[in-house]
Amino acid sequence: MGPGTRLVVFCQGCPMRCAYCHNPDTWSFGGGERMTVGQVLDLFDRNRPFYRRGGITASGGEPLAQPEFVGALFEAAHADPGGRIHTCLDTSGGAWDAARPERCERLLANTDLVLLDIKHSDPEGHRALTGRDQGVVLSFGDELSRRGIPVVIRHVLVPGITDTIAELEGVGRIISRWDNVCGLDALPYHAMGVHKYEELGMAYRLEGMAVMDPGRVPALRDVILRARAMERS
Ligand code: SF4
């Protein structure tokens, strides 16, 4: 969720449908609680000492799906009279609209760090896993690179789907083209959100899938890093 202790704003609505999503309650663009920028900053201010080494993270759902609001929030966070607040965008990139980049201008001009999910390195695998075109995500990554915004890449390791050597090397190759990548979080697949599907009366596509052994994660992460280093050498 970003460095330090942070106020996390969960933006309602997501255009992706990741099979392992543990927040299906955030998919709908119709729900959620409406808040103003001022209300969010008031919340931050009430616990400001607590967030001293942190900041504000916009997560979701998909914060890129409402770039005007998050842009206004981040701009206000940077100009906050109590001191500049660090801003972090936690995104899948799936709502990036390359045809209308101006919608995100204010947001990207005021984002200190992006956490960008690379869900799957293979275009068909990406569509099967998320329901969306991978090209949108890569286009957003290219935009972040062009702007030099620091990015931490995240990759969820799902047994048999996103933990194969070919897949991990593919992720390494994708991120090798971005000079602004400053970190890599390899995240073990877990099933903690499954109960939400039951509560919502929705089918869980990975029913019965074994969780990822956290002990395997460092070695799998190394495969990505080695592929990235090889591609850049
Ligand atoms: S992008 Fe995130 S919120 Fe959207 S479906 Fe995927 S995991 Fe869930």
GROMACS .gro file of C-alpha atoms and ligand atoms in nm:
model
  241
    1MET     CA    1   0.000   0.000   0.000
    2GLY     CA    2   0.305   0.228  -0.006
    3PRO     CA    3   0.575   0.330   0.241
    4GLY     CA    4   0.500   0.392   0.608
    5THR     CA    5   0.161   0.408   0.773
    6ARG     CA    6  -0.096   0.542   0.528
    7LEU     CA    7  -0.453   0.651   0.489
    8VAL     CA    8  -0.588   0.424   0.216
    9VAL     CA    9  -0.877   0.547   0.003
   10PHE     CA   10  -1.058   0.257  -0.161
   11CYS     CA   11  -1.211   0.390  -0.482
   12GLN     CA   12  -1.533   0.214  -0.579
   13GLY     CA   13  -1.549   0.054  -0.924
   14CYS     CA   14  -1.308  -0.156  -1.129
   15PRO     CA   15  -1.318  -0.254  -1.498
   16MET     CA   16  -1.105  -0.566  -1.438
   17ARG     CA   17  -1.234  -0.901  -1.320
   18CYS     CA   18  -0.926  -1.071  -1.180
   19ALA     CA   19  -0.995  -1.432  -1.092
   20TYR     CA   20  -0.815  -1.395  -0.759
   21CYS     CA   21  -0.957  -1.053  -0.663
   22HIS     CA   22  -1.027  -1.039  -0.290
   23ASN     CA   23  -1.234  -0.720  -0.321
   24PRO     CA   24  -1.525  -0.814  -0.551
   25ASP     CA   25  -1.737  -0.576  -0.344
   26THR     CA   26  -1.542  -0.289  -0.509
   27TRP     CA   27  -1.618  -0.394  -0.869
   28SER     CA   28  -1.949  -0.212  -0.907
   29PHE     CA   29  -1.932   0.154  -1.005
   30GLY     CA   30  -2.269   0.205  -0.840
   31GLY     CA   31  -2.190   0.154  -0.471
   32GLY     CA   32  -1.954   0.309  -0.222
   33GLU     CA   33  -1.971   0.624  -0.012
   34ARG     CA   34  -1.931   0.965  -0.174
   35MET     CA   35  -1.658   1.177  -0.018
   36THR     CA   36  -1.506   1.511  -0.103
   37VAL     CA   37  -1.136   1.587  -0.118
   38GLY     CA   38  -1.180   1.797   0.196
   39GLN     CA   39  -1.340   1.510   0.385
   40VAL     CA   40  -1.053   1.276   0.298
   41LEU     CA   41  -0.793   1.533   0.404
   42ASP     CA   42  -0.984   1.593   0.729
   43LEU     CA   43  -0.961   1.221   0.799
   44PHE     CA   44  -0.587   1.237   0.736
   45ASP     CA   45  -0.548   1.543   0.953
   46ARG     CA   46  -0.719   1.380   1.251
   47ASN     CA   47  -0.438   1.124   1.268
   48ARG     CA   48  -0.157   1.321   1.106
   49PRO     CA   49   0.114   1.228   1.361
   50PHE     CA   50   0.031   0.862   1.301
   51TYR     CA   51   0.094   0.903   0.924
   52ARG     CA   52   0.417   1.102   0.971
   53ARG     CA   53   0.633   0.865   0.766
   54GLY     CA   54   0.349   0.757   0.536
   55GLY     CA   55   0.091   0.944   0.334
   56ILE     CA   56  -0.220   0.881   0.131
   57THR     CA   57  -0.271   0.584  -0.100
   58ALA     CA   58  -0.553   0.565  -0.355
   59SER     CA   59  -0.645   0.203  -0.410
   60GLY     CA   60  -0.956   0.017  -0.515
   61GLY     CA   61  -1.134  -0.096  -0.698
   62GLU     CA   62  -0.948   0.106  -0.954
   63PRO     CA   63  -0.843   0.464  -0.871
   64LEU     CA   64  -0.752   0.530  -1.236
   65ALA     CA   65  -1.122   0.494  -1.321
   66GLN     CA   66  -1.189   0.825  -1.142
   67PRO     CA   67  -0.875   1.023  -1.223
   68GLU     CA   68  -1.034   1.366  -1.176
   69PHE     CA   69  -1.116   1.299  -0.811
   70VAL     CA   70  -0.788   1.127  -0.727
   71GLY     CA   71  -0.598   1.399  -0.915
   72ALA     CA   72  -0.771   1.668  -0.710
   73LEU     CA   73  -0.703   1.473  -0.390
   74PHE     CA   74  -0.332   1.426  -0.466
   75GLU     CA   75  -0.289   1.789  -0.572
   76ALA     CA   76  -0.449   1.903  -0.246
   77ALA     CA   77  -0.233   1.655  -0.051
   78HIS     CA   78   0.082   1.806  -0.201
   79ALA     CA   79  -0.035   2.159  -0.121
   80ASP     CA   80  -0.168   2.072   0.225
   81PRO     CA   81  -0.112   2.362   0.470
   82GLY     CA   82  -0.007   2.112   0.739
   83GLY     CA   83   0.280   1.991   0.519
   84ARG     CA   84   0.319   1.808   0.191
   85ILE     CA   85   0.158   1.464   0.203
   86HIS     CA   86   0.321   1.177   0.013
   87THR     CA   87   0.088   1.029  -0.250
   88CYS     CA   88   0.074   0.675  -0.383
   89LEU     CA   89  -0.143   0.528  -0.659
   90ASP     CA   90  -0.218   0.157  -0.621
   91THR     CA   91  -0.343   0.051  -0.963
   92SER     CA   92  -0.383  -0.228  -1.215
   93GLY     CA   93  -0.352   0.026  -1.497
   94GLY     CA   94  -0.666  -0.130  -1.643
   95ALA     CA   95  -0.862   0.194  -1.664
   96TRP     CA   96  -0.589   0.393  -1.841
   97ASP     CA   97  -0.732   0.577  -2.140
   98ALA     CA   98  -0.442   0.644  -2.376
   99ALA     CA   99  -0.677   0.834  -2.609
  100ARG     CA  100  -0.754   1.086  -2.333
  101PRO     CA  101  -0.434   1.123  -2.128
  102GLU     CA  102  -0.536   1.473  -2.024
  103ARG     CA  103  -0.789   1.317  -1.784
  104CYS     CA  104  -0.496   1.188  -1.580
  105GLU     CA  105  -0.270   1.494  -1.611
  106ARG     CA  106  -0.345   1.636  -1.267
  107LEU     CA  107  -0.324   1.293  -1.109
  108LEU     CA  108   0.009   1.193  -1.261
  109ALA     CA  109   0.159   1.536  -1.197
  110ASN     CA  110   0.091   1.482  -0.826
  111THR     CA  111   0.173   1.114  -0.780
  112ASP     CA  112   0.492   1.032  -0.588
  113LEU     CA  113   0.481   0.657  -0.627
  114VAL     CA  114   0.282   0.403  -0.829
  115LEU     CA  115   0.221   0.044  -0.731
  116LEU     CA  116   0.151  -0.121  -1.066
  117ASP     CA  117   0.021  -0.476  -1.096
  118ILE     CA  118   0.146  -0.686  -1.383
  119LYS     CA  119  -0.118  -0.955  -1.368
  120HIS     CA  120   0.007  -1.181  -1.645
  121SER     CA  121   0.287  -1.146  -1.899
  122ASP     CA  122   0.108  -1.326  -2.181
  123PRO     CA  123  -0.167  -1.130  -2.360
  124GLU     CA  124  -0.406  -1.426  -2.377
  125GLY     CA  125  -0.327  -1.529  -2.021
  126HIS     CA  126  -0.390  -1.171  -1.914
  127ARG     CA  127  -0.730  -1.164  -2.076
  128ALA     CA  128  -0.824  -1.501  -1.929
  129LEU     CA  129  -0.715  -1.396  -1.580
  130THR     CA  130  -0.851  -1.041  -1.575
  131GLY     CA  131  -1.101  -1.006  -1.860
  132ARG     CA  132  -0.909  -0.706  -1.995
  133ASP     CA  133  -0.655  -0.631  -2.265
  134GLN     CA  134  -0.295  -0.632  -2.145
  135GLY     CA  135  -0.203  -0.355  -2.389
  136VAL     CA  136  -0.381  -0.095  -2.174
  137VAL     CA  137  -0.164  -0.183  -1.877
  138LEU     CA  138   0.158  -0.173  -2.078
  139SER     CA  139   0.058   0.160  -2.230
  140PHE     CA  140   0.008   0.300  -1.881
  141GLY     CA  141   0.346   0.162  -1.773
  142ASP     CA  142   0.505   0.333  -2.074
  143GLU     CA  143   0.343   0.662  -1.973
  144LEU     CA  144   0.479   0.633  -1.618
  145SER     CA  145   0.823   0.558  -1.758
  146ARG     CA  146   0.807   0.858  -1.990
  147ARG     CA  147   0.724   1.077  -1.692
  148GLY     CA  148   0.985   0.915  -1.468
  149ILE     CA  149   0.737   0.842  -1.189
  150PRO     CA  150   0.881   0.578  -0.953
  151VAL     CA  151   0.701   0.246  -0.986
  152VAL     CA  152   0.693  -0.062  -0.768
  153ILE     CA  153   0.581  -0.359  -0.975
  154ARG     CA  154   0.355  -0.617  -0.814
  155HIS     CA  155   0.291  -0.966  -0.937
  156VAL     CA  156   0.057  -1.209  -0.764
  157LEU     CA  157   0.191  -1.564  -0.776
  158VAL     CA  158  -0.096  -1.805  -0.844
  159PRO     CA  159   0.007  -2.173  -0.855
  160GLY     CA  160   0.008  -2.303  -1.212
  161ILE     CA  161  -0.112  -1.971  -1.357
  162THR     CA  162   0.138  -1.696  -1.281
  163ASP     CA  163   0.426  -1.884  -1.117
  164THR     CA  164   0.570  -2.074  -1.414
  165ILE     CA  165   0.923  -1.995  -1.531
  166ALA     CA  166   0.795  -1.879  -1.870
  167GLU     CA  167   0.547  -1.646  -1.704
  168LEU     CA  168   0.797  -1.502  -1.456
  169GLU     CA  169   1.056  -1.446  -1.727
  170GLY     CA  170   0.787  -1.276  -1.931
  171VAL     CA  171   0.718  -1.036  -1.645
  172GLY     CA  172   1.091  -0.967  -1.620
  173ARG     CA  173   1.106  -0.885  -1.989
  174ILE     CA  174   0.806  -0.654  -1.970
  175ILE     CA  175   0.941  -0.450  -1.681
  176SER     CA  176   1.292  -0.438  -1.829
  177ARG     CA  177   1.180  -0.160  -2.063
  178TRP     CA  178   1.093   0.077  -1.776
  179ASP     CA  179   1.386   0.266  -1.618
  180ASN     CA  180   1.161   0.400  -1.343
  181VAL     CA  181   1.098   0.062  -1.178
  182CYS     CA  182   1.230   0.094  -0.822
  183GLY     CA  183   1.092  -0.220  -0.662
  184LEU     CA  184   0.925  -0.556  -0.714
  185ASP     CA  185   0.671  -0.713  -0.481
  186ALA     CA  186   0.603  -1.078  -0.557
  187LEU     CA  187   0.286  -1.159  -0.366
  188PRO     CA  188   0.176  -1.512  -0.275
  189TYR     CA  189  -0.177  -1.599  -0.383
  190HIS     CA  190  -0.409  -1.644  -0.086
  191ALA     CA  191  -0.779  -1.718  -0.057
  192MET     CA  192  -0.871  -1.471   0.216
  193GLY     CA  193  -1.133  -1.297   0.005
  194VAL     CA  194  -1.329  -1.608  -0.088
  195HIS     CA  195  -1.591  -1.552   0.183
  196LYS     CA  196  -1.686  -1.223   0.012
  197TYR     CA  197  -1.791  -1.414  -0.301
  198GLU     CA  198  -2.011  -1.636  -0.087
  199GLU     CA  199  -2.164  -1.334   0.085
  200LEU     CA  200  -2.228  -1.167  -0.252
  201GLY     CA  201  -2.368  -1.487  -0.405
  202MET     CA  202  -2.095  -1.481  -0.672
  203ALA     CA  203  -1.897  -1.773  -0.814
  204TYR     CA  204  -1.527  -1.780  -0.726
  205ARG     CA  205  -1.333  -1.880  -1.038
  206LEU     CA  206  -1.033  -2.018  -0.849
  207GLU     CA  207  -1.240  -2.241  -0.621
  208GLY     CA  208  -1.019  -2.517  -0.483
  209MET     CA  209  -0.695  -2.351  -0.595
  210ALA     CA  210  -0.408  -2.422  -0.355
  211VAL     CA  211  -0.259  -2.115  -0.191
  212MET     CA  212   0.099  -2.019  -0.275
  213ASP     CA  213   0.366  -2.140  -0.032
  214PRO     CA  214   0.529  -1.816   0.090
  215GLY     CA  215   0.858  -2.004   0.113
  216ARG     CA  216   0.872  -2.024  -0.267
  217VAL     CA  217   0.827  -1.652  -0.320
  218PRO     CA  218   1.190  -1.529  -0.293
  219ALA     CA  219   1.311  -1.779  -0.557
  220LEU     CA  220   1.021  -1.695  -0.791
  221ARG     CA  221   1.088  -1.323  -0.747
  222ASP     CA  222   1.452  -1.386  -0.837
  223VAL     CA  223   1.344  -1.541  -1.168
  224ILE     CA  224   1.172  -1.214  -1.261
  225LEU     CA  225   1.471  -1.007  -1.154
  226ARG     CA  226   1.720  -1.225  -1.343
  227ALA     CA  227   1.512  -1.207  -1.662
  228ARG     CA  228   1.489  -0.830  -1.625
  229ALA     CA  229   1.863  -0.795  -1.571
  230MET     CA  230   1.938  -1.020  -1.869
  231GLU     CA  231   1.709  -0.823  -2.095
  232ARG     CA  232   1.870  -0.495  -1.989
  233SER     CA  233   2.231  -0.617  -2.020
  234SF4     S1  234  -0.772  -0.488  -1.058
  234SF4    FE1  235  -0.775  -0.517  -0.837
  234SF4     S2  236  -0.982  -0.460  -0.769
  234SF4    FE2  237  -0.989  -0.487  -0.992
  234SF4     S3  238  -1.056  -0.700  -1.020
  234SF4    FE3  239  -0.832  -0.698  -1.023
  234SF4     S4  240  -0.764  -0.740  -0.814
  234SF4    FE4  241  -0.983  -0.678  -0.808
   0.00000   0.00000   0.00000
